[in-house]
Amino acid sequence: MKWKLLTVLFAAMFVLAACGGGGDEGSSGDSGGDTGTEEQESSGESSGGEVDSAAAEEAFQANCASCHGGDLGGGVGPALDSVGADMSQDDIVTIIQNGRGDMPAQDVDEETATQIAGWLAQKK
């Protein structure tokens, strides 16, 4: 019985640690995905500039996908496949930097947070 409890606690700790996301990885530009590229080629709506969708998706995969799903479909965290319909880029940046609910603040620089948020804001 103790081993089962320890196993469950260890697994829960592992899942929660995975949501802390790194941010130490460099941008090598090999995202491998082309999800929504037509939408992403339009400019970021609230930033007023272009969103580098490949770099933004790579940053998302490195920092967010472990909880929100690699396909934005959710997992431990909520689905983000249409988050742009409900939130602006600025709202998303605030959540990335400060956390919200069960989501802890992410250890990413402001540029990365803005890049990810601009990409997610296009998901409607």
PDB file of C-alpha atoms in Angstrom:
ATOM      1  CA  MET A   1       0.000   0.000   0.000  1.00  0.00           C
ATOM      2  CA  LYS A   2       2.825   2.434   0.839  1.00  0.00           C
ATOM      3  CA  TRP A   3       4.531   1.698  -2.474  1.00  0.00           C
ATOM      4  CA  LYS A   4       1.359   2.479  -4.402  1.00  0.00           C
ATOM      5  CA  LEU A   5       0.977   5.783  -2.567  1.00  0.00           C
ATOM      6  CA  LEU A   6       4.624   6.683  -3.169  1.00  0.00           C
ATOM      7  CA  THR A   7       4.271   5.798  -6.845  1.00  0.00           C
ATOM      8  CA  VAL A   8       1.211   8.025  -7.212  1.00  0.00           C
ATOM      9  CA  LEU A   9       2.938  10.900  -5.396  1.00  0.00           C
ATOM     10  CA  PHE A  10       6.062  10.546  -7.526  1.00  0.00           C
ATOM     11  CA  ALA A  11       4.000  10.497 -10.735  1.00  0.00           C
ATOM     12  CA  ALA A  12       2.064  13.601  -9.649  1.00  0.00           C
ATOM     13  CA  MET A  13       5.303  15.398  -8.788  1.00  0.00           C
ATOM     14  CA  PHE A  14       6.755  14.479 -12.191  1.00  0.00           C
ATOM     15  CA  VAL A  15       3.690  15.823 -14.047  1.00  0.00           C
ATOM     16  CA  LEU A  16       3.691  19.079 -12.079  1.00  0.00           C
ATOM     17  CA  ALA A  17       7.420  19.588 -12.651  1.00  0.00           C
ATOM     18  CA  ALA A  18       6.949  19.113 -16.392  1.00  0.00           C
ATOM     19  CA  CYS A  19       4.525  22.051 -16.490  1.00  0.00           C
ATOM     20  CA  GLY A  20       7.260  24.410 -15.262  1.00  0.00           C
ATOM     21  CA  GLY A  21       8.697  24.482 -18.817  1.00  0.00           C
ATOM     22  CA  GLY A  22      12.324  25.255 -19.556  1.00  0.00           C
ATOM     23  CA  GLY A  23      12.986  28.133 -21.896  1.00  0.00           C
ATOM     24  CA  ASP A  24      16.698  27.299 -22.078  1.00  0.00           C
ATOM     25  CA  GLU A  25      16.448  25.753 -25.534  1.00  0.00           C
ATOM     26  CA  GLY A  26      17.640  27.879 -28.443  1.00  0.00           C
ATOM     27  CA  SER A  27      15.640  28.519 -31.589  1.00  0.00           C
ATOM     28  CA  SER A  28      16.922  26.083 -34.159  1.00  0.00           C
ATOM     29  CA  GLY A  29      13.949  26.681 -36.472  1.00  0.00           C
ATOM     30  CA  ASP A  30      12.966  23.021 -36.950  1.00  0.00           C
ATOM     31  CA  SER A  31       9.407  23.097 -35.615  1.00  0.00           C
ATOM     32  CA  GLY A  32       8.202  20.369 -37.953  1.00  0.00           C
ATOM     33  CA  GLY A  33       4.566  21.493 -37.753  1.00  0.00           C
ATOM     34  CA  ASP A  34       2.502  23.512 -40.166  1.00  0.00           C
ATOM     35  CA  THR A  35      -0.656  23.814 -38.108  1.00  0.00           C
ATOM     36  CA  GLY A  36      -2.719  26.808 -39.172  1.00  0.00           C
ATOM     37  CA  THR A  37      -0.030  28.436 -41.295  1.00  0.00           C
ATOM     38  CA  GLU A  38      -2.544  30.405 -43.330  1.00  0.00           C
ATOM     39  CA  GLU A  39      -3.823  32.005 -40.145  1.00  0.00           C
ATOM     40  CA  GLN A  40      -0.325  32.544 -38.769  1.00  0.00           C
ATOM     41  CA  GLU A  41       0.941  34.324 -41.858  1.00  0.00           C
ATOM     42  CA  SER A  42      -1.376  37.198 -41.097  1.00  0.00           C
ATOM     43  CA  SER A  43       0.119  39.663 -38.685  1.00  0.00           C
ATOM     44  CA  GLY A  44      -0.306  39.365 -34.934  1.00  0.00           C
ATOM     45  CA  GLU A  45      -3.460  41.311 -34.170  1.00  0.00           C
ATOM     46  CA  SER A  46      -2.677  43.120 -30.950  1.00  0.00           C
ATOM     47  CA  SER A  47       1.083  43.380 -31.371  1.00  0.00           C
ATOM     48  CA  GLY A  48       0.854  45.133 -34.719  1.00  0.00           C
ATOM     49  CA  GLY A  49       3.793  43.090 -36.075  1.00  0.00           C
ATOM     50  CA  GLU A  50       4.494  39.827 -37.774  1.00  0.00           C
ATOM     51  CA  VAL A  51       4.473  36.649 -35.710  1.00  0.00           C
ATOM     52  CA  ASP A  52       7.304  34.215 -36.452  1.00  0.00           C
ATOM     53  CA  SER A  53       4.994  31.227 -36.308  1.00  0.00           C
ATOM     54  CA  ALA A  54       7.743  28.606 -36.550  1.00  0.00           C
ATOM     55  CA  ALA A  55       9.695  30.099 -33.641  1.00  0.00           C
ATOM     56  CA  ALA A  56       6.518  30.698 -31.631  1.00  0.00           C
ATOM     57  CA  GLU A  57       5.357  27.118 -32.126  1.00  0.00           C
ATOM     58  CA  GLU A  58       8.807  25.815 -31.171  1.00  0.00           C
ATOM     59  CA  ALA A  59       8.741  27.922 -27.988  1.00  0.00           C
ATOM     60  CA  PHE A  60       5.227  26.636 -27.237  1.00  0.00           C
ATOM     61  CA  GLN A  61       6.340  23.034 -27.715  1.00  0.00           C
ATOM     62  CA  ALA A  62       9.326  23.570 -25.400  1.00  0.00           C
ATOM     63  CA  ASN A  63       7.457  25.407 -22.645  1.00  0.00           C
ATOM     64  CA  CYS A  64       3.721  24.763 -22.813  1.00  0.00           C
ATOM     65  CA  ALA A  65       2.896  21.579 -24.722  1.00  0.00           C
ATOM     66  CA  SER A  66       3.571  19.255 -21.795  1.00  0.00           C
ATOM     67  CA  CYS A  67       0.457  20.612 -20.071  1.00  0.00           C
ATOM     68  CA  HIS A  68      -1.631  22.096 -22.904  1.00  0.00           C
ATOM     69  CA  GLY A  69      -0.956  19.382 -25.503  1.00  0.00           C
ATOM     70  CA  GLY A  70       1.254  19.510 -28.553  1.00  0.00           C
ATOM     71  CA  ASP A  71      -1.843  19.991 -30.718  1.00  0.00           C
ATOM     72  CA  LEU A  72      -3.304  22.663 -28.346  1.00  0.00           C
ATOM     73  CA  GLY A  73      -6.011  20.160 -27.410  1.00  0.00           C
ATOM     74  CA  GLY A  74      -5.395  20.254 -23.668  1.00  0.00           C
ATOM     75  CA  GLY A  75      -4.161  17.754 -21.154  1.00  0.00           C
ATOM     76  CA  VAL A  76      -3.262  18.697 -17.599  1.00  0.00           C
ATOM     77  CA  GLY A  77      -3.973  22.295 -18.647  1.00  0.00           C
ATOM     78  CA  PRO A  78      -6.918  23.541 -20.712  1.00  0.00           C
ATOM     79  CA  ALA A  79      -7.138  23.377 -24.505  1.00  0.00           C
ATOM     80  CA  LEU A  80      -5.742  26.457 -26.248  1.00  0.00           C
ATOM     81  CA  ASP A  81      -6.919  25.720 -29.784  1.00  0.00           C
ATOM     82  CA  SER A  82      -9.320  28.695 -29.732  1.00  0.00           C
ATOM     83  CA  VAL A  83      -7.878  30.823 -26.924  1.00  0.00           C
ATOM     84  CA  GLY A  84      -7.592  33.865 -29.227  1.00  0.00           C
ATOM     85  CA  ALA A  85     -11.384  34.040 -29.452  1.00  0.00           C
ATOM     86  CA  ASP A  86     -11.585  34.787 -25.731  1.00  0.00           C
ATOM     87  CA  MET A  87      -8.301  36.541 -24.896  1.00  0.00           C
ATOM     88  CA  SER A  88      -6.064  39.210 -26.375  1.00  0.00           C
ATOM     89  CA  GLN A  89      -2.331  38.811 -26.830  1.00  0.00           C
ATOM     90  CA  ASP A  90      -1.748  41.055 -23.803  1.00  0.00           C
ATOM     91  CA  ASP A  91      -4.027  38.877 -21.643  1.00  0.00           C
ATOM     92  CA  ILE A  92      -2.136  35.757 -22.714  1.00  0.00           C
ATOM     93  CA  VAL A  93       1.262  37.370 -21.984  1.00  0.00           C
ATOM     94  CA  THR A  94       0.039  38.285 -18.493  1.00  0.00           C
ATOM     95  CA  ILE A  95      -1.032  34.694 -17.829  1.00  0.00           C
ATOM     96  CA  ILE A  96       2.271  33.283 -19.122  1.00  0.00           C
ATOM     97  CA  GLN A  97       4.301  35.642 -16.937  1.00  0.00           C
ATOM     98  CA  ASN A  98       2.145  35.597 -13.782  1.00  0.00           C
ATOM     99  CA  GLY A  99       0.297  32.293 -13.932  1.00  0.00           C
ATOM    100  CA  ARG A 100      -3.421  31.787 -13.365  1.00  0.00           C
ATOM    101  CA  GLY A 101      -5.339  29.269 -11.299  1.00  0.00           C
ATOM    102  CA  ASP A 102      -3.302  26.056 -11.169  1.00  0.00           C
ATOM    103  CA  MET A 103      -0.875  27.272 -13.840  1.00  0.00           C
ATOM    104  CA  PRO A 104       2.366  28.615 -12.372  1.00  0.00           C
ATOM    105  CA  ALA A 105       4.187  31.591 -13.863  1.00  0.00           C
ATOM    106  CA  GLN A 106       6.477  30.402 -16.649  1.00  0.00           C
ATOM    107  CA  ASP A 107      10.210  31.009 -16.617  1.00  0.00           C
ATOM    108  CA  VAL A 108      10.496  32.559 -20.085  1.00  0.00           C
ATOM    109  CA  ASP A 109      11.778  35.966 -21.113  1.00  0.00           C
ATOM    110  CA  GLU A 110       9.360  38.681 -22.196  1.00  0.00           C
ATOM    111  CA  GLU A 111      10.203  38.259 -25.886  1.00  0.00           C
ATOM    112  CA  THR A 112       9.375  34.537 -25.783  1.00  0.00           C
ATOM    113  CA  ALA A 113       6.163  35.156 -23.833  1.00  0.00           C
ATOM    114  CA  THR A 114       5.096  37.794 -26.380  1.00  0.00           C
ATOM    115  CA  GLN A 115       5.973  35.495 -29.268  1.00  0.00           C
ATOM    116  CA  ILE A 116       3.946  32.588 -27.860  1.00  0.00           C
ATOM    117  CA  ALA A 117       1.047  34.888 -26.944  1.00  0.00           C
ATOM    118  CA  GLY A 118       0.935  36.423 -30.430  1.00  0.00           C
ATOM    119  CA  TRP A 119       0.801  32.968 -31.971  1.00  0.00           C
ATOM    120  CA  LEU A 120      -1.897  31.788 -29.556  1.00  0.00           C
ATOM    121  CA  ALA A 121      -3.954  34.980 -30.002  1.00  0.00           C
ATOM    122  CA  GLN A 122      -4.405  34.002 -33.656  1.00  0.00           C
ATOM    123  CA  LYS A 123      -6.078  30.741 -32.627  1.00  0.00           C
ATOM    124  CA  LYS A 124      -9.786  31.500 -32.870  1.00  0.00           C
TER     125      LYS A 124
END
